[in-house]
PDB file of C-alpha atoms in Angstrom:
ATOM      1  CA  MET A   1     -12.829 -99.374  25.177  1.00 47.00           C
ATOM      2  CA  ASN A   2     -11.058 -96.859  22.970  1.00 56.00           C
ATOM      3  CA  GLU A   3      -7.655 -95.374  23.736  1.00 55.00           C
ATOM      4  CA  LEU A   4      -9.102 -92.147  25.155  1.00 57.00           C
ATOM      5  CA  ALA A   5     -11.447 -93.985  27.516  1.00 53.00           C
ATOM      6  CA  GLN A   6      -8.605 -96.245  28.645  1.00 54.00           C
ATOM      7  CA  THR A   7      -6.463 -93.213  29.417  1.00 51.00           C
ATOM      8  CA  LEU A   8      -9.208 -91.683  31.531  1.00 52.00           C
ATOM      9  CA  SER A   9     -10.099 -94.884  33.388  1.00 51.00           C
ATOM     10  CA  SER A  10      -6.479 -95.728  34.143  1.00 49.00           C
ATOM     11  CA  SER A  11      -5.737 -92.365  35.790  1.00 48.00           C
ATOM     12  CA  ALA A  12      -5.270 -93.654  39.339  1.00 44.00           C
ATOM     13  CA  PRO A  13      -5.251 -92.884  42.141  1.00 44.00           C
ATOM     14  CA  ALA A  14      -8.130 -90.462  41.685  1.00 47.00           C
ATOM     15  CA  PRO A  15      -6.893 -86.907  42.318  1.00 45.00           C
ATOM     16  CA  SER A  16      -8.417 -84.953  45.168  1.00 54.00           C
ATOM     17  CA  GLY A  17     -10.057 -81.613  44.563  1.00 92.00           C
ATOM     18  CA  VAL A  18     -11.468 -79.992  41.437  1.00 95.00           C
ATOM     19  CA  GLU A  19      -8.122 -78.470  40.430  1.00 95.00           C
ATOM     20  CA  ALA A  20      -6.437 -81.885  40.413  1.00 96.00           C
ATOM     21  CA  ARG A  21      -9.348 -83.477  38.536  1.00 96.00           C
ATOM     22  CA  ALA A  22      -9.195 -80.704  35.933  1.00 97.00           C
ATOM     23  CA  GLN A  23      -5.442 -81.133  35.441  1.00 96.00           C
ATOM     24  CA  THR A  24      -5.777 -84.899  35.027  1.00 96.00           C
ATOM     25  CA  LEU A  25      -8.621 -84.591  32.542  1.00 98.00           C
ATOM     26  CA  ASP A  26      -6.883 -81.816  30.639  1.00 97.00           C
ATOM     27  CA  ALA A  27      -3.793 -83.990  30.205  1.00 97.00           C
ATOM     28  CA  ALA A  28      -5.900 -86.913  28.985  1.00 97.00           C
ATOM     29  CA  LEU A  29      -8.007 -84.815  26.603  1.00 97.00           C
ATOM     30  CA  ARG A  30      -5.319 -82.465  25.314  1.00 93.00           C
ATOM     31  CA  THR A  31      -5.514 -83.786  21.743  1.00 93.00           C
ATOM     32  CA  ALA A  32      -9.080 -85.130  21.838  1.00 96.00           C
ATOM     33  CA  SER A  33     -11.679 -84.099  19.289  1.00 97.00           C
ATOM     34  CA  PRO A  34     -14.535 -81.825  20.417  1.00 97.00           C
ATOM     35  CA  ALA A  35     -16.956 -84.760  20.385  1.00 98.00           C
ATOM     36  CA  GLU A  36     -14.555 -86.832  22.492  1.00 98.00           C
ATOM     37  CA  VAL A  37     -14.255 -84.016  25.023  1.00 98.00           C
ATOM     38  CA  ILE A  38     -18.034 -83.734  25.368  1.00 98.00           C
ATOM     39  CA  ALA A  39     -18.428 -87.506  25.686  1.00 98.00           C
ATOM     40  CA  ALA A  40     -15.717 -87.530  28.364  1.00 98.00           C
ATOM     41  CA  ALA A  41     -17.499 -84.712  30.202  1.00 98.00           C
ATOM     42  CA  LEU A  42     -20.679 -86.783  30.267  1.00 98.00           C
ATOM     43  CA  ARG A  43     -18.809 -89.763  31.694  1.00 97.00           C
ATOM     44  CA  GLU A  44     -16.956 -87.688  34.272  1.00 96.00           C
ATOM     45  CA  ILE A  45     -19.806 -85.455  35.449  1.00 96.00           C
ATOM     46  CA  GLY A  46     -22.869 -87.612  34.864  1.00 93.00           C
ATOM     47  CA  ARG A  47     -25.864 -87.067  32.643  1.00 87.00           C
ATOM     48  CA  ASP A  48     -27.867 -84.957  35.130  1.00 94.00           C
ATOM     49  CA  LYS A  49     -25.039 -82.696  36.284  1.00 98.00           C
ATOM     50  CA  LEU A  50     -23.639 -81.322  32.999  1.00 98.00           C
ATOM     51  CA  ALA A  51     -24.802 -78.233  31.093  1.00 98.00           C
ATOM     52  CA  ALA A  52     -23.648 -76.240  28.087  1.00 98.00           C
ATOM     53  CA  VAL A  53     -23.622 -72.447  27.916  1.00 97.00           C
ATOM     54  CA  SER A  54     -24.186 -70.769  24.559  1.00 98.00           C
ATOM     55  CA  SER A  55     -24.645 -67.198  23.391  1.00 96.00           C
ATOM     56  CA  PHE A  56     -26.063 -68.381  20.039  1.00 98.00           C
ATOM     57  CA  GLY A  57     -23.548 -66.028  18.491  1.00 95.00           C
ATOM     58  CA  THR A  58     -21.682 -66.108  15.204  1.00 94.00           C
ATOM     59  CA  GLU A  59     -19.724 -69.317  15.910  1.00 93.00           C
ATOM     60  CA  SER A  60     -22.060 -70.978  18.405  1.00 96.00           C
ATOM     61  CA  ALA A  61     -23.660 -73.411  15.996  1.00 98.00           C
ATOM     62  CA  ALA A  62     -20.414 -75.384  15.682  1.00 97.00           C
ATOM     63  CA  LEU A  63     -20.312 -76.354  19.357  1.00 97.00           C
ATOM     64  CA  LEU A  64     -24.063 -76.921  19.476  1.00 98.00           C
ATOM     65  CA  LYS A  65     -23.897 -79.221  16.451  1.00 98.00           C
ATOM     66  CA  VAL A  66     -21.098 -81.331  17.954  1.00 98.00           C
ATOM     67  CA  MET A  67     -22.915 -81.462  21.296  1.00 98.00           C
ATOM     68  CA  ALA A  68     -26.237 -82.424  19.709  1.00 98.00           C
ATOM     69  CA  ASP A  69     -24.536 -85.294  17.897  1.00 98.00           C
ATOM     70  CA  VAL A  70     -23.266 -86.582  21.258  1.00 98.00           C
ATOM     71  CA  ASP A  71     -26.440 -85.911  23.267  1.00 98.00           C
ATOM     72  CA  PRO A  72     -29.096 -83.367  22.220  1.00 98.00           C
ATOM     73  CA  ALA A  73     -30.666 -83.492  25.694  1.00 97.00           C
ATOM     74  CA  ILE A  74     -27.732 -81.795  27.428  1.00 98.00           C
ATOM     75  CA  PRO A  75     -29.247 -78.611  28.916  1.00 98.00           C
ATOM     76  CA  VAL A  76     -28.198 -75.428  27.097  1.00 98.00           C
ATOM     77  CA  ILE A  77     -28.102 -72.241  29.167  1.00 98.00           C
ATOM     78  CA  PHE A  78     -28.817 -69.089  27.171  1.00 98.00           C
ATOM     79  CA  LEU A  79     -28.293 -65.769  28.951  1.00 98.00           C
ATOM     80  CA  ASP A  80     -31.071 -63.460  27.769  1.00 98.00           C
ATOM     81  CA  THR A  81     -29.694 -60.146  29.018  1.00 98.00           C
ATOM     82  CA  GLY A  82     -32.535 -57.966  27.789  1.00 97.00           C
ATOM     83  CA  TRP A  83     -30.150 -56.211  25.406  1.00 98.00           C
ATOM     84  CA  LEU A  84     -29.757 -58.924  22.773  1.00 98.00           C
ATOM     85  CA  PHE A  85     -30.368 -58.356  19.077  1.00 98.00           C
ATOM     86  CA  GLU A  86     -33.683 -59.670  17.807  1.00 98.00           C
ATOM     87  CA  GLU A  87     -31.634 -61.548  15.209  1.00 98.00           C
ATOM     88  CA  THR A  88     -29.872 -63.479  17.975  1.00 98.00           C
ATOM     89  CA  LEU A  89     -33.181 -64.508  19.556  1.00 98.00           C
ATOM     90  CA  ALA A  90     -34.436 -65.688  16.179  1.00 98.00           C
ATOM     91  CA  TYR A  91     -31.167 -67.552  15.555  1.00 98.00           C
ATOM     92  CA  ARG A  92     -31.554 -69.338  18.883  1.00 98.00           C
ATOM     93  CA  ASP A  93     -34.966 -70.608  17.812  1.00 98.00           C
ATOM     94  CA  THR A  94     -33.690 -71.655  14.378  1.00 98.00           C
ATOM     95  CA  LEU A  95     -30.749 -73.652  15.752  1.00 98.00           C
ATOM     96  CA  THR A  96     -32.830 -75.207  18.521  1.00 98.00           C
ATOM     97  CA  GLU A  97     -35.216 -76.620  15.945  1.00 98.00           C
ATOM     98  CA  GLN A  98     -32.626 -77.595  13.327  1.00 98.00           C
ATOM     99  CA  LEU A  99     -30.302 -79.356  15.778  1.00 98.00           C
ATOM    100  CA  GLY A 100     -33.070 -80.947  17.827  1.00 98.00           C
ATOM    101  CA  LEU A 101     -31.895 -79.398  21.090  1.00 98.00           C
ATOM    102  CA  ARG A 102     -34.247 -80.638  23.790  1.00 98.00           C
ATOM    103  CA  ASP A 103     -33.541 -78.379  26.759  1.00 98.00           C
ATOM    104  CA  VAL A 104     -32.637 -74.754  25.998  1.00 98.00           C
ATOM    105  CA  ARG A 105     -33.082 -72.586  29.068  1.00 98.00           C
ATOM    106  CA  ALA A 106     -33.358 -68.802  28.706  1.00 98.00           C
ATOM    107  CA  ILE A 107     -32.026 -67.196  31.886  1.00 98.00           C
ATOM    108  CA  LYS A 108     -32.752 -63.534  32.549  1.00 98.00           C
ATOM    109  CA  PRO A 109     -31.383 -61.047  35.088  1.00 98.00           C
ATOM    110  CA  LEU A 110     -33.433 -60.530  38.238  1.00 98.00           C
ATOM    111  CA  ASP A 111     -35.866 -57.614  38.083  1.00 97.00           C
ATOM    112  CA  ALA A 112     -34.765 -56.597  41.578  1.00 97.00           C
ATOM    113  CA  ASP A 113     -31.138 -56.294  40.410  1.00 97.00           C
ATOM    114  CA  LEU A 114     -32.120 -54.252  37.368  1.00 98.00           C
ATOM    115  CA  ASP A 115     -34.378 -51.938  39.360  1.00 97.00           C
ATOM    116  CA  ARG A 116     -31.680 -51.403  41.985  1.00 97.00           C
ATOM    117  CA  ASP A 117     -28.608 -50.988  39.755  1.00 97.00           C
ATOM    118  CA  ASP A 118     -29.913 -50.119  36.289  1.00 97.00           C
ATOM    119  CA  ALA A 119     -33.241 -48.383  36.681  1.00 96.00           C
ATOM    120  CA  ALA A 120     -32.452 -45.989  33.831  1.00 96.00           C
ATOM    121  CA  ARG A 121     -31.188 -48.864  31.640  1.00 96.00           C
ATOM    122  CA  GLU A 122     -27.964 -46.966  30.863  1.00 97.00           C
ATOM    123  CA  LEU A 123     -25.541 -48.991  32.986  1.00 97.00           C
ATOM    124  CA  TRP A 124     -24.038 -50.486  29.805  1.00 97.00           C
ATOM    125  CA  PHE A 125     -22.610 -47.026  29.107  1.00 96.00           C
ATOM    126  CA  SER A 126     -21.626 -45.791  32.581  1.00 97.00           C
ATOM    127  CA  ASP A 127     -20.340 -49.071  34.045  1.00 96.00           C
ATOM    128  CA  PRO A 128     -20.255 -51.929  31.512  1.00 95.00           C
ATOM    129  CA  ASP A 129     -18.528 -54.288  33.963  1.00 95.00           C
ATOM    130  CA  LYS A 130     -21.370 -53.950  36.447  1.00 97.00           C
ATOM    131  CA  CYS A 131     -23.898 -54.235  33.627  1.00 97.00           C
ATOM    132  CA  CYS A 132     -22.363 -57.560  32.617  1.00 97.00           C
ATOM    133  CA  LEU A 133     -22.278 -58.627  36.263  1.00 97.00           C
ATOM    134  CA  ILE A 134     -26.012 -58.279  36.819  1.00 97.00           C
ATOM    135  CA  ARG A 135     -27.091 -59.318  33.326  1.00 96.00           C
ATOM    136  CA  LYS A 136     -24.712 -62.244  32.680  1.00 96.00           C
ATOM    137  CA  VAL A 137     -22.419 -63.260  35.550  1.00 95.00           C
ATOM    138  CA  GLU A 138     -25.019 -63.463  38.324  1.00 97.00           C
ATOM    139  CA  PRO A 139     -27.663 -65.113  36.099  1.00 97.00           C
ATOM    140  CA  LEU A 140     -25.117 -67.731  35.034  1.00 97.00           C
ATOM    141  CA  LYS A 141     -24.245 -68.480  38.655  1.00 97.00           C
ATOM    142  CA  ARG A 142     -27.937 -69.098  39.338  1.00 97.00           C
ATOM    143  CA  ALA A 143     -28.381 -71.223  36.244  1.00 98.00           C
ATOM    144  CA  LEU A 144     -25.360 -73.411  37.008  1.00 98.00           C
ATOM    145  CA  ALA A 145     -26.340 -74.039  40.629  1.00 97.00           C
ATOM    146  CA  PRO A 146     -27.678 -77.583  39.935  1.00 97.00           C
ATOM    147  CA  PHE A 147     -24.656 -78.606  37.838  1.00 98.00           C
ATOM    148  CA  ASP A 148     -21.166 -79.930  38.580  1.00 98.00           C
ATOM    149  CA  GLY A 149     -19.673 -79.140  35.165  1.00 98.00           C
ATOM    150  CA  TRP A 150     -20.275 -76.988  32.124  1.00 97.00           C
ATOM    151  CA  ILE A 151     -19.306 -76.795  28.471  1.00 98.00           C
ATOM    152  CA  ASN A 152     -18.561 -73.604  26.544  1.00 95.00           C
ATOM    153  CA  GLY A 153     -17.393 -72.635  23.068  1.00 93.00           C
ATOM    154  CA  ARG A 154     -14.216 -70.574  23.610  1.00 90.00           C
ATOM    155  CA  LYS A 155     -11.308 -71.140  21.226  1.00 90.00           C
ATOM    156  CA  ARG A 156      -7.633 -70.292  21.461  1.00 88.00           C
ATOM    157  CA  PHE A 157      -7.587 -68.698  18.023  1.00 84.00           C
ATOM    158  CA  GLN A 158      -9.907 -65.975  19.351  1.00 81.00           C
ATOM    159  CA  GLY A 159      -6.838 -64.550  21.068  1.00 75.00           C
ATOM    160  CA  GLY A 160      -6.642 -62.279  24.077  1.00 80.00           C
ATOM    161  CA  ALA A 161      -7.424 -63.999  27.368  1.00 77.00           C
ATOM    162  CA  ARG A 162      -8.518 -67.056  25.382  1.00 78.00           C
ATOM    163  CA  ALA A 163      -5.179 -67.761  23.714  1.00 83.00           C
ATOM    164  CA  ASP A 164      -3.975 -70.165  26.404  1.00 86.00           C
ATOM    165  CA  ILE A 165      -7.161 -71.820  27.645  1.00 92.00           C
ATOM    166  CA  PRO A 166      -6.878 -75.517  28.546  1.00 95.00           C
ATOM    167  CA  VAL A 167      -9.317 -78.155  27.360  1.00 96.00           C
ATOM    168  CA  VAL A 168     -10.485 -78.710  30.944  1.00 96.00           C
ATOM    169  CA  GLU A 169     -10.148 -76.278  33.825  1.00 95.00           C
ATOM    170  CA  ALA A 170     -11.433 -75.777  37.343  1.00 96.00           C
ATOM    171  CA  ASP A 171     -14.210 -73.218  37.849  1.00 95.00           C
ATOM    172  CA  GLY A 172     -14.608 -73.021  41.590  1.00 93.00           C
ATOM    173  CA  LYS A 173     -16.270 -76.261  42.620  1.00 94.00           C
ATOM    174  CA  ARG A 174     -17.132 -77.128  39.003  1.00 96.00           C
ATOM    175  CA  LEU A 175     -15.268 -78.523  36.028  1.00 98.00           C
ATOM    176  CA  LYS A 176     -15.314 -76.386  32.903  1.00 97.00           C
ATOM    177  CA  PHE A 177     -14.851 -78.008  29.502  1.00 98.00           C
ATOM    178  CA  ASN A 178     -13.594 -76.143  26.429  1.00 96.00           C
ATOM    179  CA  PRO A 179     -14.134 -78.712  23.632  1.00 97.00           C
ATOM    180  CA  LEU A 180     -13.201 -76.261  20.865  1.00 96.00           C
ATOM    181  CA  ALA A 181     -10.008 -74.990  22.505  1.00 94.00           C
ATOM    182  CA  ASN A 182      -7.774 -76.614  19.893  1.00 92.00           C
ATOM    183  CA  VAL A 183      -9.817 -76.062  16.749  1.00 92.00           C
ATOM    184  CA  THR A 184      -8.913 -73.630  13.981  1.00 92.00           C
ATOM    185  CA  SER A 185     -11.184 -71.140  12.253  1.00 91.00           C
ATOM    186  CA  ALA A 186     -11.014 -73.367   9.165  1.00 94.00           C
ATOM    187  CA  GLU A 187     -12.271 -76.321  11.190  1.00 95.00           C
ATOM    188  CA  ILE A 188     -15.173 -74.245  12.509  1.00 95.00           C
ATOM    189  CA  ALA A 189     -16.041 -73.304   8.923  1.00 95.00           C
ATOM    190  CA  ALA A 190     -15.877 -76.976   7.947  1.00 97.00           C
ATOM    191  CA  ILE A 191     -18.391 -77.918  10.662  1.00 97.00           C
ATOM    192  CA  TYR A 192     -20.778 -75.267   9.328  1.00 97.00           C
ATOM    193  CA  ALA A 193     -20.327 -76.401   5.735  1.00 98.00           C
ATOM    194  CA  THR A 194     -20.603 -80.149   6.397  1.00 98.00           C
ATOM    195  CA  ALA A 195     -23.707 -79.818   8.563  1.00 98.00           C
ATOM    196  CA  LYS A 196     -25.205 -77.031   6.416  1.00 98.00           C
ATOM    197  CA  LEU A 197     -25.579 -74.837   9.480  1.00 98.00           C
ATOM    198  CA  PRO A 198     -27.156 -71.424   8.923  1.00 98.00           C
ATOM    199  CA  PRO A 199     -24.949 -68.415   9.716  1.00 97.00           C
ATOM    200  CA  HIS A 200     -25.946 -65.870  12.326  1.00 98.00           C
ATOM    201  CA  PRO A 201     -28.174 -63.318  10.556  1.00 97.00           C
ATOM    202  CA  LEU A 202     -25.838 -60.419  11.437  1.00 97.00           C
ATOM    203  CA  LEU A 203     -22.655 -62.026  10.149  1.00 95.00           C
ATOM    204  CA  ALA A 204     -23.179 -60.827   6.578  1.00 95.00           C
ATOM    205  CA  SER A 205     -23.472 -57.260   7.873  1.00 94.00           C
ATOM    206  CA  GLY A 206     -19.970 -57.324   9.353  1.00 94.00           C
ATOM    207  CA  PHE A 207     -20.760 -58.388  12.905  1.00 95.00           C
ATOM    208  CA  LEU A 208     -18.096 -61.051  13.396  1.00 92.00           C
ATOM    209  CA  SER A 209     -18.794 -61.450  17.114  1.00 93.00           C
ATOM    210  CA  VAL A 210     -22.229 -60.662  18.520  1.00 96.00           C
ATOM    211  CA  GLY A 211     -23.095 -59.870  22.114  1.00 96.00           C
ATOM    212  CA  CYS A 212     -25.458 -57.297  23.583  1.00 97.00           C
ATOM    213  CA  MET A 213     -26.701 -54.671  21.166  1.00 97.00           C
ATOM    214  CA  PRO A 214     -25.310 -51.508  22.866  1.00 96.00           C
ATOM    215  CA  CYS A 215     -21.810 -52.992  23.211  1.00 97.00           C
ATOM    216  CA  THR A 216     -21.456 -54.686  19.817  1.00 96.00           C
ATOM    217  CA  SER A 217     -20.274 -53.068  16.593  1.00 95.00           C
ATOM    218  CA  ARG A 218     -19.075 -54.220  13.200  1.00 94.00           C
ATOM    219  CA  ALA A 219     -15.467 -55.344  12.829  1.00 90.00           C
ATOM    220  CA  GLU A 220     -13.424 -53.546  10.196  1.00 85.00           C
ATOM    221  CA  ALA A 221     -11.417 -55.377   7.531  1.00 79.00           C
ATOM    222  CA  GLY A 222      -8.329 -56.949   9.062  1.00 81.00           C
ATOM    223  CA  GLU A 223      -9.525 -56.536  12.634  1.00 84.00           C
ATOM    224  CA  ASP A 224      -9.744 -59.335  15.179  1.00 81.00           C
ATOM    225  CA  ALA A 225     -13.163 -60.995  15.183  1.00 78.00           C
ATOM    226  CA  ARG A 226     -13.886 -59.679  18.693  1.00 84.00           C
ATOM    227  CA  ALA A 227     -12.733 -56.122  17.957  1.00 89.00           C
ATOM    228  CA  GLY A 228     -16.344 -55.014  17.740  1.00 91.00           C
ATOM    229  CA  ARG A 229     -17.087 -55.960  21.342  1.00 94.00           C
ATOM    230  CA  TRP A 230     -16.905 -53.040  23.813  1.00 92.00           C
ATOM    231  CA  ARG A 231     -15.158 -50.956  21.166  1.00 93.00           C
ATOM    232  CA  GLY A 232     -13.117 -48.098  22.563  1.00 90.00           C
ATOM    233  CA  ARG A 233     -12.826 -49.663  26.003  1.00 93.00           C
ATOM    234  CA  SER A 234     -10.187 -51.832  27.633  1.00 90.00           C
ATOM    235  CA  LYS A 235     -12.886 -54.405  28.393  1.00 91.00           C
ATOM    236  CA  THR A 236     -12.638 -57.613  26.317  1.00 86.00           C
ATOM    237  CA  GLU A 237     -14.678 -60.146  28.325  1.00 82.00           C
ATOM    238  CA  CYS A 238     -18.121 -60.017  29.923  1.00 93.00           C
ATOM    239  CA  GLY A 239     -16.929 -61.764  33.071  1.00 81.00           C
ATOM    240  CA  ILE A 240     -18.470 -65.210  32.831  1.00 84.00           C
ATOM    241  CA  HIS A 241     -15.080 -66.612  31.840  1.00 85.00           C
ATOM    242  CA  THR A 242     -12.948 -64.465  34.149  1.00 71.00           C
ATOM    243  CA  MET A 243     -14.919 -64.882  37.382  1.00 80.00           C
ATOM    244  CA  LYS A 244     -15.591 -68.180  39.123  1.00 79.00           C
ATOM    245  CA  THR A 245     -19.199 -69.329  38.938  1.00 82.00           C
ATOM    246  CA  SER A 246     -18.982 -70.874  42.416  1.00 74.00           C
TER     247      SER A 246
END
């Protein structure tokens, strides 16, 4: 048993409640590598109760590569909002094949929600928070219903609300793992280079962070990588990381 596993197994008595479990795991995994965090998540949650969530955006391949090396059968939830770039859909298919991902699940918003709240398909402009709610937040809640924990690719160097994220946190009744919390942009680049991962097709055109087409623009020289998301608005997050999924 390695040092990390010993630390986790010796954390007794077992804390009660998801918040206490998250704090204990976060302390144990604070300096762990991304692969160690994912392996620990598998041990803690169990093989059938853990999922990853990926946008297949400009930095997504790094997390997916590390995860595939640990277990390529971990389900990957992909939120297909109906407003994604065609390049992102193609990139999803490319990475799925190259990394050997065995269970990528495309989750779409409910037609009833769209017909009720976005019949004209202009909600992204008039109320982007509500647009994200029905196209991303609610679909993710549905997709995560069978799971007790989930993995995502946020990093502290992305700044904003992400600057202080822990490695493990409580998300309602679930545990949420941030394996890349501690990595640097140089380390992300190294994962791409070592594994020969293809870049997102829009990266070369100046799209440093890619979300839904109407709310994504190119980042200017010297801008933060996420500056092109919801440009001109105070909004910086879609809601899946600021609202509890349960």
